[in-house]
């Protein structure tokens, strides 16, 4: 497997994802009977290089490696999305049909999401309430 072809996407990632990728590789290999060589005696400049070396020296067939790479790319994409959501919590409440329609219109006019609009309204009302205390 050529590094230039298979790992360009990985080397473009922030180095902080490398430990996560190593962990993902170990878990994936355990679940899928992929043997990884013990490379602990080798010093790597960074975790990205260690990740590539472990995958390249594994007993996985080229097709298995391609499957793994598809899997880790999807998992990394999902991880990035979840990391961005870490300060957000889902909540459920009921709105009248009129309010839902109005919220949709505001969303279209401002070209922003409904949750951002609700957050703006809450923040505005909160600050207004603070000034009245």
GROMACS .gro file of C-alpha atoms in nm:
model
  133
    1UNK     CA    1   0.000   0.000   0.000
    2UNK     CA    2   0.155   0.328  -0.106
    3UNK     CA    3   0.160   0.605   0.154
    4UNK     CA    4   0.112   0.871  -0.113
    5UNK     CA    5  -0.212   0.715  -0.234
    6UNK     CA    6  -0.368   0.585   0.084
    7UNK     CA    7  -0.266   0.824   0.360
    8UNK     CA    8  -0.273   1.174   0.212
    9UNK     CA    9  -0.603   1.240   0.389
   10UNK     CA   10  -0.452   1.123   0.718
   11UNK     CA   11  -0.142   1.340   0.703
   12UNK     CA   12  -0.362   1.641   0.630
   13UNK     CA   13  -0.544   1.586   0.960
   14UNK     CA   14  -0.454   1.761   1.282
   15UNK     CA   15  -0.192   1.562   1.473
   16UNK     CA   16  -0.429   1.540   1.771
   17UNK     CA   17  -0.633   1.281   1.580
   18UNK     CA   18  -0.338   1.042   1.557
   19UNK     CA   19  -0.375   0.889   1.907
   20UNK     CA   20  -0.745   0.840   1.834
   21UNK     CA   21  -0.655   0.674   1.501
   22UNK     CA   22  -0.408   0.441   1.671
   23UNK     CA   23  -0.671   0.339   1.923
   24UNK     CA   24  -0.923   0.287   1.642
   25UNK     CA   25  -0.673   0.069   1.454
   26UNK     CA   26  -0.608  -0.148   1.761
   27UNK     CA   27  -0.979  -0.193   1.833
   28UNK     CA   28  -1.058  -0.264   1.467
   29UNK     CA   29  -0.776  -0.516   1.439
   30UNK     CA   30  -0.895  -0.699   1.752
   31UNK     CA   31  -1.251  -0.722   1.620
   32UNK     CA   32  -1.147  -0.826   1.269
   33UNK     CA   33  -0.860  -1.067   1.342
   34UNK     CA   34  -0.605  -0.835   1.191
   35UNK     CA   35  -0.262  -0.897   1.338
   36UNK     CA   36  -0.051  -0.590   1.408
   37UNK     CA   37   0.323  -0.620   1.454
   38UNK     CA   38   0.480  -0.513   1.779
   39UNK     CA   39   0.659  -0.193   1.687
   40UNK     CA   40   0.710  -0.061   2.040
   41UNK     CA   41   1.087  -0.101   2.008
   42UNK     CA   42   1.091   0.144   1.714
   43UNK     CA   43   1.095   0.517   1.778
   44UNK     CA   44   0.855   0.709   1.556
   45UNK     CA   45   0.871   1.081   1.505
   46UNK     CA   46   0.495   1.105   1.556
   47UNK     CA   47   0.183   0.895   1.600
   48UNK     CA   48   0.085   0.945   1.236
   49UNK     CA   49   0.395   0.760   1.120
   50UNK     CA   50   0.334   0.486   1.376
   51UNK     CA   51  -0.024   0.446   1.252
   52UNK     CA   52   0.090   0.408   0.890
   53UNK     CA   53   0.365   0.162   0.986
   54UNK     CA   54   0.128  -0.052   1.191
   55UNK     CA   55  -0.125  -0.072   0.911
   56UNK     CA   56   0.139  -0.137   0.645
   57UNK     CA   57   0.301  -0.419   0.842
   58UNK     CA   58  -0.026  -0.584   0.946
   59UNK     CA   59  -0.129  -0.921   0.805
   60UNK     CA   60  -0.435  -0.768   0.637
   61UNK     CA   61  -0.485  -0.822   0.268
   62UNK     CA   62  -0.497  -0.513   0.045
   63UNK     CA   63  -0.876  -0.537   0.021
   64UNK     CA   64  -0.903  -0.556   0.401
   65UNK     CA   65  -0.684  -0.248   0.432
   66UNK     CA   66  -0.908  -0.061   0.188
   67UNK     CA   67  -1.211  -0.162   0.393
   68UNK     CA   68  -1.037  -0.045   0.709
   69UNK     CA   69  -0.947   0.290   0.551
   70UNK     CA   70  -1.308   0.345   0.445
   71UNK     CA   71  -1.420   0.259   0.797
   72UNK     CA   72  -1.175   0.491   0.972
   73UNK     CA   73  -1.252   0.781   0.736
   74UNK     CA   74  -1.622   0.750   0.818
   75UNK     CA   75  -1.549   0.716   1.189
   76UNK     CA   76  -1.319   1.021   1.184
   77UNK     CA   77  -1.581   1.227   1.008
   78UNK     CA   78  -1.835   1.125   1.271
   79UNK     CA   79  -1.587   1.200   1.551
   80UNK     CA   80  -1.525   1.551   1.417
   81UNK     CA   81  -1.897   1.614   1.398
   82UNK     CA   82  -1.952   1.490   1.754
   83UNK     CA   83  -1.659   1.695   1.883
   84UNK     CA   84  -1.819   2.008   1.740
   85UNK     CA   85  -2.144   1.920   1.914
   86UNK     CA   86  -1.989   1.871   2.257
   87UNK     CA   87  -2.132   2.192   2.406
   88UNK     CA   88  -2.478   2.131   2.269
   89UNK     CA   89  -2.756   1.929   2.421
   90UNK     CA   90  -3.070   1.817   2.251
   91UNK     CA   91  -3.397   1.931   2.404
   92UNK     CA   92  -3.757   1.872   2.317
   93UNK     CA   93  -4.047   2.110   2.358
   94UNK     CA   94  -4.376   2.180   2.188
   95UNK     CA   95  -4.445   2.484   1.974
   96UNK     CA   96  -4.767   2.594   1.817
   97UNK     CA   97  -4.799   2.541   1.442
   98UNK     CA   98  -4.789   2.919   1.396
   99UNK     CA   99  -4.462   2.945   1.590
  100UNK     CA  100  -4.310   2.662   1.387
  101UNK     CA  101  -4.411   2.832   1.064
  102UNK     CA  102  -4.276   3.167   1.182
  103UNK     CA  103  -3.951   3.008   1.291
  104UNK     CA  104  -3.916   2.845   0.948
  105UNK     CA  105  -3.970   3.178   0.775
  106UNK     CA  106  -3.716   3.356   0.995
  107UNK     CA  107  -3.474   3.074   0.925
  108UNK     CA  108  -3.515   3.118   0.550
  109UNK     CA  109  -3.491   3.498   0.566
  110UNK     CA  110  -3.177   3.493   0.776
  111UNK     CA  111  -3.037   3.189   0.593
  112UNK     CA  112  -2.949   3.023   0.919
  113UNK     CA  113  -3.064   2.719   1.111
  114UNK     CA  114  -3.366   2.715   1.338
  115UNK     CA  115  -3.159   2.619   1.640
  116UNK     CA  116  -2.931   2.922   1.589
  117UNK     CA  117  -3.234   3.150   1.574
  118UNK     CA  118  -3.378   3.002   1.894
  119UNK     CA  119  -3.037   3.041   2.063
  120UNK     CA  120  -3.021   3.407   1.952
  121UNK     CA  121  -3.371   3.478   2.084
  122UNK     CA  122  -3.296   3.314   2.418
  123UNK     CA  123  -2.966   3.501   2.455
  124UNK     CA  124  -3.131   3.831   2.366
  125UNK     CA  125  -3.414   3.777   2.616
  126UNK     CA  126  -3.170   3.663   2.884
  127UNK     CA  127  -2.954   3.973   2.846
  128UNK     CA  128  -3.264   4.190   2.847
  129UNK     CA  129  -3.380   4.025   3.169
  130UNK     CA  130  -3.039   4.074   3.330
  131UNK     CA  131  -3.053   4.446   3.262
  132UNK     CA  132  -3.393   4.465   3.433
  133UNK     CA  133  -3.271   4.310   3.757
   0.00000   0.00000   0.00000
